[in-house]
Coordinates of C-alpha atoms in Angstrom, one line a residue:
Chain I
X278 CA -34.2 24.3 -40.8
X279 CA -36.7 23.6 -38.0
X280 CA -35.2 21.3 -35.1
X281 CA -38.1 18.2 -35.9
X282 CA -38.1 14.7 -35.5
X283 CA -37.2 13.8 -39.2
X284 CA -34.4 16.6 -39.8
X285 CA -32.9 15.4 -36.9
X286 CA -33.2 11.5 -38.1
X287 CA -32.1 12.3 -41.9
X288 CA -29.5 14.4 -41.1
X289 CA -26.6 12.6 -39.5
X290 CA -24.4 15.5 -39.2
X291 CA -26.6 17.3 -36.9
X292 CA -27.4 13.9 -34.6
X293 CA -23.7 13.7 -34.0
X294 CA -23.7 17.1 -32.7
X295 CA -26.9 16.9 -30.8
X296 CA -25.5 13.6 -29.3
X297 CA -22.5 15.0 -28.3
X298 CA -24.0 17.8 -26.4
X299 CA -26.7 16.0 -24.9
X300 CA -23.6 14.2 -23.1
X301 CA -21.6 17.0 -22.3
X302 CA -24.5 18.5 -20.8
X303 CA -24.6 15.1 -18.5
X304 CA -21.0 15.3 -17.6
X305 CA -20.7 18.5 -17.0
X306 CA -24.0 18.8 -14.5
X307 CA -21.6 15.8 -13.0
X308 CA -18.3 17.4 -12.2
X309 CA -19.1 21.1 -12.8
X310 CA -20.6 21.4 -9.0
X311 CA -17.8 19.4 -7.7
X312 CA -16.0 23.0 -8.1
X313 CA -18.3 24.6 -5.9
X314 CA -19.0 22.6 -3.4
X315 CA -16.9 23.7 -0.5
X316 CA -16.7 20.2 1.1
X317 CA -15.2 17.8 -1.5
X318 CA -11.5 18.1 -0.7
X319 CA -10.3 17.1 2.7
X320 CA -8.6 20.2 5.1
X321 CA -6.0 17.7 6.4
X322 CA -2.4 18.7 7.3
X323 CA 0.2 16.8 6.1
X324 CA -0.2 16.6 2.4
X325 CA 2.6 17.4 0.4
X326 CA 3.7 17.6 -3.8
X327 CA 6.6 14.9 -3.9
X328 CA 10.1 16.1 -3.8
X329 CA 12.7 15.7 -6.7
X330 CA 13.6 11.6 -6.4
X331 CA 10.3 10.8 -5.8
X332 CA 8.7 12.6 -8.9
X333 CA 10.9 10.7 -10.6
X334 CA 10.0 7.5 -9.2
X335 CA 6.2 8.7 -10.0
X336 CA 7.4 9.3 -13.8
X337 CA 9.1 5.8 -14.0
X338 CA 6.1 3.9 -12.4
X339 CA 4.0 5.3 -15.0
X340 CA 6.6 4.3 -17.9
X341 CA 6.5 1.0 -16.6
X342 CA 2.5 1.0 -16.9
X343 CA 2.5 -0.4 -12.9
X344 CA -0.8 1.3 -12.7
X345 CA -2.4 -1.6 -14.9
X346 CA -1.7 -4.1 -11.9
X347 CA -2.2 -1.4 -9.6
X348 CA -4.4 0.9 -8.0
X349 CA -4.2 3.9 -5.8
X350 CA -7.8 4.0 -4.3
X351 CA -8.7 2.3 -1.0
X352 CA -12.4 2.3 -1.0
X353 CA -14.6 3.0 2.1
X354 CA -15.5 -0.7 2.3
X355 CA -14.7 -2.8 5.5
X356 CA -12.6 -5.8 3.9
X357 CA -10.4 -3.0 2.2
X358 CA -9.6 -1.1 5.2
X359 CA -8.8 -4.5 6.7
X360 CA -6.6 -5.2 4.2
X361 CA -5.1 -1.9 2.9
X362 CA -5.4 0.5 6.2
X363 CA -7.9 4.0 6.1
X364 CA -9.7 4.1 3.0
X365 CA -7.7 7.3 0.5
X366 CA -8.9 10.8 0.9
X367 CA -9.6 13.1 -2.2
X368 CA -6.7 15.7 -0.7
X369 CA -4.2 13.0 -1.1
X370 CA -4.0 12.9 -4.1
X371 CA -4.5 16.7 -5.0
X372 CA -1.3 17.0 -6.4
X373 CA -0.9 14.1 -8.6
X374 CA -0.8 14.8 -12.5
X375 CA -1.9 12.5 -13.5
X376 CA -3.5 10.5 -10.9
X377 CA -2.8 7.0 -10.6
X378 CA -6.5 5.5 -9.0
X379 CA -6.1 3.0 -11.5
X380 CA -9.3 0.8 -12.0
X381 CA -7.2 -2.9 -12.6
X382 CA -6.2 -5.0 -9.3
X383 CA -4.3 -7.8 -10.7
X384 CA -2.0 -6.6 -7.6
X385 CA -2.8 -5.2 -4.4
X386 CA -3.8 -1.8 -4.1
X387 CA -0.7 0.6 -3.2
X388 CA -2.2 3.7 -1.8
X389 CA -0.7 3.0 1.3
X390 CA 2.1 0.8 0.6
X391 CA 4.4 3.1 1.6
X392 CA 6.6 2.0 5.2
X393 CA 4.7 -1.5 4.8
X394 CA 8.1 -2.9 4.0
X395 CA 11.9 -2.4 4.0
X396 CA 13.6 -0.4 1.2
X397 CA 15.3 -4.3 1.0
X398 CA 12.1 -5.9 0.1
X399 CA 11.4 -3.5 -2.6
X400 CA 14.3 -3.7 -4.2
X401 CA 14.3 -7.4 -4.1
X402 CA 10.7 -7.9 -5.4
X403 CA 11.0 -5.1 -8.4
X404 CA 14.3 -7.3 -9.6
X405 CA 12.1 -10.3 -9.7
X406 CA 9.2 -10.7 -7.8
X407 CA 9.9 -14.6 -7.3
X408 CA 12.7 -14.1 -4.6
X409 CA 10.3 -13.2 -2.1
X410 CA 6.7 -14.4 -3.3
X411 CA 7.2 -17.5 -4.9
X412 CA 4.0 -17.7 -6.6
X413 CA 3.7 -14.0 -7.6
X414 CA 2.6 -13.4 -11.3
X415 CA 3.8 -9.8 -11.1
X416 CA 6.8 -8.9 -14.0
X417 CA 10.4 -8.5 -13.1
X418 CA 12.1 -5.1 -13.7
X419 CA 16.1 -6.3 -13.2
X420 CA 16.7 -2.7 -15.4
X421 CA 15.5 -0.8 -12.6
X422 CA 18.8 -1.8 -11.0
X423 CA 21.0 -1.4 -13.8
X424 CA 19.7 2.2 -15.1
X425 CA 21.4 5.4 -13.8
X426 CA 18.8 7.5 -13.2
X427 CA 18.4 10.3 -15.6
X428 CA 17.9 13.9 -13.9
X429 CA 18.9 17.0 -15.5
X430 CA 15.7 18.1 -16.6
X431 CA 14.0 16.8 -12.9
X432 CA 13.6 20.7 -13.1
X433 CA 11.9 21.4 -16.5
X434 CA 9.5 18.5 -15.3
X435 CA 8.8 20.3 -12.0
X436 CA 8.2 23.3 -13.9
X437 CA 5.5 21.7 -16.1
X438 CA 3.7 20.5 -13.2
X439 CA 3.9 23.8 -11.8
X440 CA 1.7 25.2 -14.5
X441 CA -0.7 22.7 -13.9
X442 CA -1.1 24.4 -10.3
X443 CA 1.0 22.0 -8.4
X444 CA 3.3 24.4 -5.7
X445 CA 7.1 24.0 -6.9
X446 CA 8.6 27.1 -6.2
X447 CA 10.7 29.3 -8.7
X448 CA 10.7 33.0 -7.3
X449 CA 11.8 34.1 -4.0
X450 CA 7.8 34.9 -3.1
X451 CA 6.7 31.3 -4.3
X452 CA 9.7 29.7 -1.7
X453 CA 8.5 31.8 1.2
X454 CA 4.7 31.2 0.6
X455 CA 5.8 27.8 1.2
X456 CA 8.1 27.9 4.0
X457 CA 4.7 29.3 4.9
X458 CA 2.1 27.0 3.9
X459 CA 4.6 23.4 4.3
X460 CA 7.3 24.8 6.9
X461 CA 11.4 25.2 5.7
X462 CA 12.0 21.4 5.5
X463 CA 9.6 20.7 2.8
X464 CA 9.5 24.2 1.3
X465 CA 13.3 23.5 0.5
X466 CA 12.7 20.5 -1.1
X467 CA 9.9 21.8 -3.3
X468 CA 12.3 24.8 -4.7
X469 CA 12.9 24.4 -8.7
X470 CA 16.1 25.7 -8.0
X471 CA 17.4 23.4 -5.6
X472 CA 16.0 20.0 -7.3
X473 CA 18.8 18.3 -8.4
X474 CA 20.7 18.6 -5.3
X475 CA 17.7 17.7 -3.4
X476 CA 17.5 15.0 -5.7
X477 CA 21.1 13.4 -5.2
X478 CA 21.0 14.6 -1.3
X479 CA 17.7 12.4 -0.9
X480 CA 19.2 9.4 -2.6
X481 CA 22.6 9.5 -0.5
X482 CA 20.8 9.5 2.5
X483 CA 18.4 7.0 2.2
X484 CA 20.0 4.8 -0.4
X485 CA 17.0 3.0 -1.4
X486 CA 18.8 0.4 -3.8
X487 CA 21.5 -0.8 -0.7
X488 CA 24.0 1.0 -3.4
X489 CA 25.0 4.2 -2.2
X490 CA 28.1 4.3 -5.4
X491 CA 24.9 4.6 -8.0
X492 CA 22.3 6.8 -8.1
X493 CA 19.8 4.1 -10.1
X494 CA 15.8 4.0 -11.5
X495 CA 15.3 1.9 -8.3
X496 CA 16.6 4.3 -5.9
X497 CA 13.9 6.4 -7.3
X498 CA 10.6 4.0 -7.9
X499 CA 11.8 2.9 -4.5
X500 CA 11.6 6.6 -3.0
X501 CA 8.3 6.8 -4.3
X502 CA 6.7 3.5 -3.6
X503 CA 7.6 4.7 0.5
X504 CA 5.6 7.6 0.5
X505 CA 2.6 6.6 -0.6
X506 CA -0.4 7.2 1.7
X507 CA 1.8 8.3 4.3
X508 CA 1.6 12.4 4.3
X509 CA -1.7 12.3 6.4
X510 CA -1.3 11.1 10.5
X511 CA -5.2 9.9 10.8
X512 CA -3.9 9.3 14.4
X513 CA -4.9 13.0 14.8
X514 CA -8.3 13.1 13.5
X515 CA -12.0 11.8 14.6
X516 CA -13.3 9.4 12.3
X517 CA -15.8 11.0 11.7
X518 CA -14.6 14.6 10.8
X519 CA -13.7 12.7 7.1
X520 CA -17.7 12.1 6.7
X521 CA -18.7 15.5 6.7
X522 CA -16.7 15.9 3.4
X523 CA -16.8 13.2 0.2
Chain Q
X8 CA -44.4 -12.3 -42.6
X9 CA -45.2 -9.2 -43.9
X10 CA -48.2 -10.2 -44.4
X11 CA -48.6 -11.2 -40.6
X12 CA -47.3 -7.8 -39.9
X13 CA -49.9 -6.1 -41.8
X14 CA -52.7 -8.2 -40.2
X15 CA -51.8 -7.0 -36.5
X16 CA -52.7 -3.6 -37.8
X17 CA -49.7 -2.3 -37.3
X18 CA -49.0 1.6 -37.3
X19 CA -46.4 3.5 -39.6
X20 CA -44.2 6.4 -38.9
X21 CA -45.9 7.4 -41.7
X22 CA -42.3 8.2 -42.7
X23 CA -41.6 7.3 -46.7
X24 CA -38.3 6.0 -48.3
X25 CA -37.2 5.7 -51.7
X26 CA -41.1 5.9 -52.7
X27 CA -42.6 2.7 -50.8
X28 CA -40.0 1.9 -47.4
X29 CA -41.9 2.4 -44.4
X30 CA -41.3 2.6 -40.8
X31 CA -43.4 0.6 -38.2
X32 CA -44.1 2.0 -35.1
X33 CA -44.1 -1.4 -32.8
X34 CA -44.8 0.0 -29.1
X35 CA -42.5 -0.7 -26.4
X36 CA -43.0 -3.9 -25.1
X37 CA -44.7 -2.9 -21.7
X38 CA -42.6 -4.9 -19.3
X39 CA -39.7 -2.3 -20.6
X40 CA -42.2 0.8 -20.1
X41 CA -43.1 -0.1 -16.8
X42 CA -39.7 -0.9 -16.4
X43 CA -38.4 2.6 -17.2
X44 CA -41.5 4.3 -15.3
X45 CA -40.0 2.1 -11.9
X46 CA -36.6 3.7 -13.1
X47 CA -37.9 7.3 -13.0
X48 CA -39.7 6.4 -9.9
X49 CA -36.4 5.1 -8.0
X50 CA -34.9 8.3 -8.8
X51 CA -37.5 10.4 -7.6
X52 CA -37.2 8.5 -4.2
X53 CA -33.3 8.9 -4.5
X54 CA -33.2 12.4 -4.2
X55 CA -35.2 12.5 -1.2
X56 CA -33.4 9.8 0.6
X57 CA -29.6 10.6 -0.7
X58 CA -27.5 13.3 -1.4
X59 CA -28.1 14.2 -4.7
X60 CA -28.6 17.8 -6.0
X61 CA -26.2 20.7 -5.9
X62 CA -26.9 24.3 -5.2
X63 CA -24.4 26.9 -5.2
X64 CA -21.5 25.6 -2.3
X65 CA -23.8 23.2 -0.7
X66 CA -26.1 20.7 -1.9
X67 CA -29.3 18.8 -0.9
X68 CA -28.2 16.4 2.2
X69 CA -31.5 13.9 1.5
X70 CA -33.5 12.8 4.6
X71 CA -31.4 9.4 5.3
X72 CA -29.0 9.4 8.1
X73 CA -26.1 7.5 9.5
X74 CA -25.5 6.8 13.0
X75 CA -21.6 6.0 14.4
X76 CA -19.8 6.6 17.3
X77 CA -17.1 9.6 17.2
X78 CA -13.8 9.0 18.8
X79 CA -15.4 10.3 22.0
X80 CA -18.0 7.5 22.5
X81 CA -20.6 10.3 21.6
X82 CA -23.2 9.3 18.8
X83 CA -23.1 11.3 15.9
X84 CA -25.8 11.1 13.4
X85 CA -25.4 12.8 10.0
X86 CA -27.2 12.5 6.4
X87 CA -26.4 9.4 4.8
X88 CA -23.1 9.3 3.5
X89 CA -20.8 6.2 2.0
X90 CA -17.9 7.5 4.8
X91 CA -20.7 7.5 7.5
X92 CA -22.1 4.3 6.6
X93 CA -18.9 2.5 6.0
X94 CA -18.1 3.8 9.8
X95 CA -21.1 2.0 11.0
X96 CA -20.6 -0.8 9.3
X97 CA -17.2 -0.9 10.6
X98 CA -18.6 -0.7 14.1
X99 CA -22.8 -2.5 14.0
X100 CA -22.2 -4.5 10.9
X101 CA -22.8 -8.0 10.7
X102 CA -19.0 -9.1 10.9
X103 CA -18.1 -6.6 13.0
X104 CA -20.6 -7.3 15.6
X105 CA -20.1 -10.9 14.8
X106 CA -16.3 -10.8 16.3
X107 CA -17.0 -8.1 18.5
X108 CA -17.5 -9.6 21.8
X109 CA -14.4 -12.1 21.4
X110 CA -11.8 -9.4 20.3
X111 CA -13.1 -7.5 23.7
X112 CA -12.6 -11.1 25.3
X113 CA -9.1 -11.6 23.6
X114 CA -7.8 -7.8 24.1
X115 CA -9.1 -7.8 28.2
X116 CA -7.2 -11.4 28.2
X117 CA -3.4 -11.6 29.2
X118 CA -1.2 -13.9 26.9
X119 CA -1.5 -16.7 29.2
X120 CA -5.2 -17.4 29.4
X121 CA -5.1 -16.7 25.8
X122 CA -2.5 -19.8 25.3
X123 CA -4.5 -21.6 28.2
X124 CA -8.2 -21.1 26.4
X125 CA -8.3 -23.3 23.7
X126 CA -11.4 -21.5 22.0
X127 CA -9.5 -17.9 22.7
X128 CA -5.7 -19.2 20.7
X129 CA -8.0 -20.7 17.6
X130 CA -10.1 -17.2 17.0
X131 CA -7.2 -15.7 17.3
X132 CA -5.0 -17.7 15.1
X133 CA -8.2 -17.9 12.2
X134 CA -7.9 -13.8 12.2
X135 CA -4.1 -13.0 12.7
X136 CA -3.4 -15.6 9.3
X137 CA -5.2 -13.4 7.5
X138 CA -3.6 -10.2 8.6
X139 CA -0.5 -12.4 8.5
X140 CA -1.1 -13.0 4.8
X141 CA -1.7 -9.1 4.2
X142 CA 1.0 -7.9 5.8
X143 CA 3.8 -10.6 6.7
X144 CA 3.6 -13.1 4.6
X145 CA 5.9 -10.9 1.8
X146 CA 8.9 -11.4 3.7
X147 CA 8.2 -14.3 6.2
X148 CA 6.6 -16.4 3.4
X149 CA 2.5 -17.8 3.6
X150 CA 2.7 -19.6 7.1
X151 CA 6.3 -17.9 8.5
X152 CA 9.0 -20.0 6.0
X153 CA 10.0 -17.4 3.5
X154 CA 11.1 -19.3 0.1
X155 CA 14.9 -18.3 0.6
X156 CA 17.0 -18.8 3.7
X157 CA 19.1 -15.7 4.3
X158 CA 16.9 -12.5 3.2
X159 CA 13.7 -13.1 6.4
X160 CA 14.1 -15.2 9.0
X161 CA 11.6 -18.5 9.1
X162 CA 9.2 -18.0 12.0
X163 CA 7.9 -21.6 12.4
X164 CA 12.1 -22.6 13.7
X165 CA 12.0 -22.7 17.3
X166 CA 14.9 -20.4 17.1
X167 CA 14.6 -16.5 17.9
X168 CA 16.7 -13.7 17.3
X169 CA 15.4 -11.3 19.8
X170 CA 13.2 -13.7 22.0
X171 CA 10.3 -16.1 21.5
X172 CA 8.2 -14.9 24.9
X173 CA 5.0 -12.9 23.9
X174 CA 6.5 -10.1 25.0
X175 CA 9.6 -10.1 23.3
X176 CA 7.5 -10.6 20.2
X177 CA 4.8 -8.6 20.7
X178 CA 8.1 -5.5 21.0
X179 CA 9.6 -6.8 17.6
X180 CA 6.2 -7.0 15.9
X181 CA 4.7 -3.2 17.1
X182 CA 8.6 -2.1 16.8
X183 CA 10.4 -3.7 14.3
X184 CA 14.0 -4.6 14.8
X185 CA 17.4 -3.7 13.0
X186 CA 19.9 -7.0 12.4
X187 CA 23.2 -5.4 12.5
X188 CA 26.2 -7.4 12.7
X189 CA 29.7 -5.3 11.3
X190 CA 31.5 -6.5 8.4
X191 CA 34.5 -7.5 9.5
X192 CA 36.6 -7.6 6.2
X193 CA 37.6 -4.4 6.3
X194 CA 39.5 -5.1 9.9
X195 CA 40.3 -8.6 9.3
X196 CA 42.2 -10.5 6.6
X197 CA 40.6 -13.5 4.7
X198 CA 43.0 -16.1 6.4
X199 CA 41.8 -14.8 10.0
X200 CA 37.6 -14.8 8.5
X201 CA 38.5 -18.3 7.3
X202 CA 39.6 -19.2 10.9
X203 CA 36.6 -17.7 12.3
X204 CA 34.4 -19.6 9.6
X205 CA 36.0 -22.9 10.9
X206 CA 35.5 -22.2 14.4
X207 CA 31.8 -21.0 14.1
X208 CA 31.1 -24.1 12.1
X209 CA 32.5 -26.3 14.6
X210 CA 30.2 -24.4 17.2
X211 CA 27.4 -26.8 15.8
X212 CA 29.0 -29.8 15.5
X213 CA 30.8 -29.8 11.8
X214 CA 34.0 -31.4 11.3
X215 CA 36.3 -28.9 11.0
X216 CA 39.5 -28.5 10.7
X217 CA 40.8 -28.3 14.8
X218 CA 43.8 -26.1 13.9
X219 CA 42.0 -23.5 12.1
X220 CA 39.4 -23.5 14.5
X221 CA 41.9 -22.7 17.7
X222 CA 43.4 -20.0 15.5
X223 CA 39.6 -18.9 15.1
X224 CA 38.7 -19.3 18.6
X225 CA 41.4 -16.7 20.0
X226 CA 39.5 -13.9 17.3
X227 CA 36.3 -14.8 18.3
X228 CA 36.6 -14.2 21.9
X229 CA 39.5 -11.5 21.9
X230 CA 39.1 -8.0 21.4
X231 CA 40.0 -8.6 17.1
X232 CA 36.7 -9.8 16.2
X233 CA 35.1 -9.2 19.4
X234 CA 32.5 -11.5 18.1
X235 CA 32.1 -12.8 21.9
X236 CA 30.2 -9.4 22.6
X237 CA 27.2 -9.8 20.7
X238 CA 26.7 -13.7 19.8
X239 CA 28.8 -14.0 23.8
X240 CA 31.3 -16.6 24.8
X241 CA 29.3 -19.9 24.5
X242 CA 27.9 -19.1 21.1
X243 CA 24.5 -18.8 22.0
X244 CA 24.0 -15.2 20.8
X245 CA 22.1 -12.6 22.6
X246 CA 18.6 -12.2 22.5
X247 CA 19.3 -8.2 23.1
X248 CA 21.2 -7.7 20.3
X249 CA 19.3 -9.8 17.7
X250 CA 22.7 -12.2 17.6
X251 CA 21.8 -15.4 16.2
X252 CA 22.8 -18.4 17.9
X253 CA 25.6 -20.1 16.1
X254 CA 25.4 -23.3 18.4
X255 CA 22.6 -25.1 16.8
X256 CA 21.4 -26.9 13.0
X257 CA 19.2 -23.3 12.4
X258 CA 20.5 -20.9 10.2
X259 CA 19.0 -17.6 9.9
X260 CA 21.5 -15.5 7.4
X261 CA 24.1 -18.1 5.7
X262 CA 22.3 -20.8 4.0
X263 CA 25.1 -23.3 5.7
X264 CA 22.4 -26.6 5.6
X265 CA 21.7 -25.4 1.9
X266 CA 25.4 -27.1 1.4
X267 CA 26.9 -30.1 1.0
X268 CA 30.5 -29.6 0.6
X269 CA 32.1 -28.1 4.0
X270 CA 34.0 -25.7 1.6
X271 CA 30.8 -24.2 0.9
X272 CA 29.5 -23.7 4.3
X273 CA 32.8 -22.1 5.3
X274 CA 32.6 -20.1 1.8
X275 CA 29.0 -19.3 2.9
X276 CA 29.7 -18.5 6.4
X277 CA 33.0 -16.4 5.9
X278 CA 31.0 -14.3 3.5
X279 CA 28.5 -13.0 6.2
X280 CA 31.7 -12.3 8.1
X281 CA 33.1 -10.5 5.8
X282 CA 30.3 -8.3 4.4
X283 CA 28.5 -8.2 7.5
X284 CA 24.6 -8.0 8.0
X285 CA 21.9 -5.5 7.7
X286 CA 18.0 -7.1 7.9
X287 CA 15.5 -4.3 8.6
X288 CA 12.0 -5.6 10.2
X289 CA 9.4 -2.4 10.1
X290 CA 7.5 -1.7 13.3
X291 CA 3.9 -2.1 12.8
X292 CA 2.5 0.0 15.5
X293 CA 1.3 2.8 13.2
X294 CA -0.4 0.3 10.2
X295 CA -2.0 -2.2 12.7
X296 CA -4.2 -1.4 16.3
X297 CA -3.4 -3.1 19.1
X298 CA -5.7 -5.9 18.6
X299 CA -4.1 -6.6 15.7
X300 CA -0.6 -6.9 16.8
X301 CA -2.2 -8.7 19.9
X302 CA -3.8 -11.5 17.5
X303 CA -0.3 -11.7 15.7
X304 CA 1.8 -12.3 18.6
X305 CA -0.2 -15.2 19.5
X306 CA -0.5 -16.6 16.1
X307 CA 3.4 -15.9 15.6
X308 CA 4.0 -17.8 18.8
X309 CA 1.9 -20.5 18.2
X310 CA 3.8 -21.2 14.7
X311 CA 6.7 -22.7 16.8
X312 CA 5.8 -23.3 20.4
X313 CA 7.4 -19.9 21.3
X314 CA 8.8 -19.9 24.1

């Protein structure tokens, strides 16, 4: 069959496909380069995968569907670094699966929430928002409080996103590559074998909640919400060094 | 109306269906040609001006340019990019040039002639509500009274826990503060907190009961309660230790005007003895510059008189 106007129009089969390559061509000429190109990822110190508790807080602020309200993507525009702080890098958020830009701000954006405000606070405005902002629209999660946080398989899930390239460590070799590439603090905290340890340790010390007797969901969200946009110290950096990437 | 159709002469695909369906082939209306040729022509210009094609590791940088100042003062120019532009916009845009002589006026200007220049205290109050709002207002409530007495302290009372000066809250602003007061039922029992309750109370003027409050008294300034150290002798609390001044109508942690009943205020009251306190405000010197915390300390102060 020749490839004409008409066999193309009669036969709806063969549109379909030629419609869907036509747009995979388009996509692909899109991202594809974005492998190559050597300056599309930021060389910034700094940037971390999250320990135990706060991969855990990452998985519960997804099951909540937060990231409907929320985003995770400060934009290089002036009224948003006014508002939210340095607009977000591509590097921090290399080792999010999935990532949590988001594209709804019924909310503020979060990207740097994290150390904007006491452990306190958080917990009092995820139990119910009204405590603290009177007029806020945002749901209440009172469960948060009430839930023991699940973590026995904190390791199978570290393990999954260690096949999707993220650097959890398993083997002796992996842990010293990162004692290497993140120094022995992190590198412990990042070790599969370690995690639920890690996990409880981080919890005890901080006690995000103000409950150090229960190890809860909001010790964990909590853990989470305090990191974010935190990793990099911009202190150290020209302004300008982040233009000559994007 | 086919008939109308037929008489513009119009052309068929020259497709058939079913024996007699045929296809016109109307031309584009030629606003939306010329609209597509303007299209392809805007794109041919974008790829000269803009970044826009790759090749291998690198890609075409497009003949546009930004212009910003690095960190050094030096200017840097570099092919237009959104991170280049946004950095001059942040320092030759409209807005920014806009406020850009006052914020050098208000940042060269000690607290004084701020407070003394009229023009100076009402730029600076119009900007630091807004960074208020983005970054205070969470706790301290829109315009410094939080909905709730007892979780953040109202900023509009003339009453300070570490110091209404602009220096004393320019240091709590850019580096936060830790409330701490012990809780005291693990070393006292509840007849001696209830004491204490009764004797604080009658510090501001309730009518209490006197024999409880003499009882109270000896705790409060002995070495038992050792209250005297941090809220001292008189009361009046300590400005250095974030003590709040039990002396006065304002209350910062127990909701005591909240109540009616004086068993409630001495329920209330004996509570925050017993359990103690723990109120975290976070420094702000790493989120907000200088300016910033500059702008806030004068709006902050304004808010009550200050001191």
């Amino acid at each position: 069959m020749k490839l004409t106007h008409e066999s193309i129009e009669i036969n709806a089969g063969l549109m379909v496909a030629l419609v869907m390559l036509a747009i995979t061509i388009g996509g692909l000429v899109e991202i594809v380069p974005l492998y190559y190109i050597e300056d599309t990822v930021e060389k910034v110190s700094g940037i971390r995968p999250y320990t135990p508790l706060e991969q855990r807080g990452r998985d519960i602020y997804i099951r909540e569907g937060c990231v409907t309200c929320h985003s995770q993507m400060i934009r290089p525009f002036r009224d948003e670094d006014m508002r939210y702080g340095h607009y977000s890098l591509a590097a921090e958020s290399k080792y999010d699966h999935p990532f949590l830009w988001g594209s709804k701000r019924t909310g503020p954006d979060l990207a740097r929430v994290g150390g904007k405000y006491s452990n306190a606070w958080h917990t009092q405005h995820l139990n119910n928002p009204r405590d603290v902002v009177p007029e806020s629209i945002m749901p209440a999660y009172p469960w948060l409080l009430k839930n023991e946080l699940g973590y026995s398989d904190v390791a199978d899930r570290m393990r999954a996103l260690k096949m999707v390239g993220v650097p959890y460590s398993e083997t002796d070799d992996e842990y010293v590559a990162n004692v290497k590439q993140f120094g022995e603090e992190v590198a412990n905290m990042l070790d599969i074998n370690r995690a639920e340890e890690n996990l409880v340790a981080q919890a005890q010390s901080q006690n995000y909640d103000g409950n150090r007797k229960r190890l809860t969901e909001m010790d964990a969200l909590v853990a989470y919400l305090q990191v974010l946009g935190t990793m990099v110290d911009f202190s150290q950096y020209d302004e300008g060094y982040f233009a000559t990437f994007r | 109306m086919a008939e109308q159709l037929q008489n513009k002469a119009v052309q068929t695909t020259g497709h058939a269906w079913d024996g007699d369906l045929q296809e016109f082939n109307n031309p584009l209306p030629s606003w939306w040609l010329w609209a597509f040729y303007a299209s392809v022509l805007f794109a041919l210009v974008y790829w000269v001006l803009f970044p826009a094609w790759p090749i291998g590791s690198d890609y075409t940088k497009g003949l546009a340019t930004a212009t910003f100042k690095n960190d050094q003062g030096e200017e840097v120019t570099m092919g237009w990019n959104s991170r280049a532009a946004f950095i001059q916009e942040m320092q030759e845009g409209g807005d920014a040039l806009k406020q850009k002589a006052y914020l050098q006026k208000v940042s060269a200007a000690s607290y004084d002639e701020i407070s003394r220049d009229p023009e100076m205290t009402a730029f600076a109050e119009s900007l630091a509500k807004v960074v208020f709002a983005d970054n205070c207002a969470a706790c301290h409530g829109i315009g410094g009274t939080p909905p709730i007495v007892g979780l953040y302290p109202n900023l509009r009372d003339d009453d300070w826990l570490w110091g209404g000066t602009f220096g004393q809250i320019e240091h709590t602003i850019s580096q936060g503060r830790i409330g701490f007061m012990p809780a005291f039922g693990k070393v006292l029992d509840t007849g001696q907190v209830d004491q204490l309750a009764h004797y604080v109370l009658g510090l501001s003027g309730h009518e209490v009961d006197p024999a409880k409050a003499k009882l109270g008294e000896v705790i409060f300034q002995g070495e038992e309660g050792g209250c005297h150290y941090c809220h001292t002798q008189s009361g009046k609390g300590l400005y250095s230790q974030g003590a709040a001044n039990l002396t006065d109508a304002i209350w910062t942690v127990a909701d005591v005007t909240g109540q009616n009943d004086l068993k409630d205020k001495v329920k209330l009251v004996s509570q925050v003895i017993d359990e103690g306190i723990q109120r975290e405000m976070p420094g702000w010197s790493k989120r907000l510059s200088e300016i910033e915390i500059k702008l806030l300390t004068v709006y902050v102060h304004s808010l009550s008189g200050g001191e």
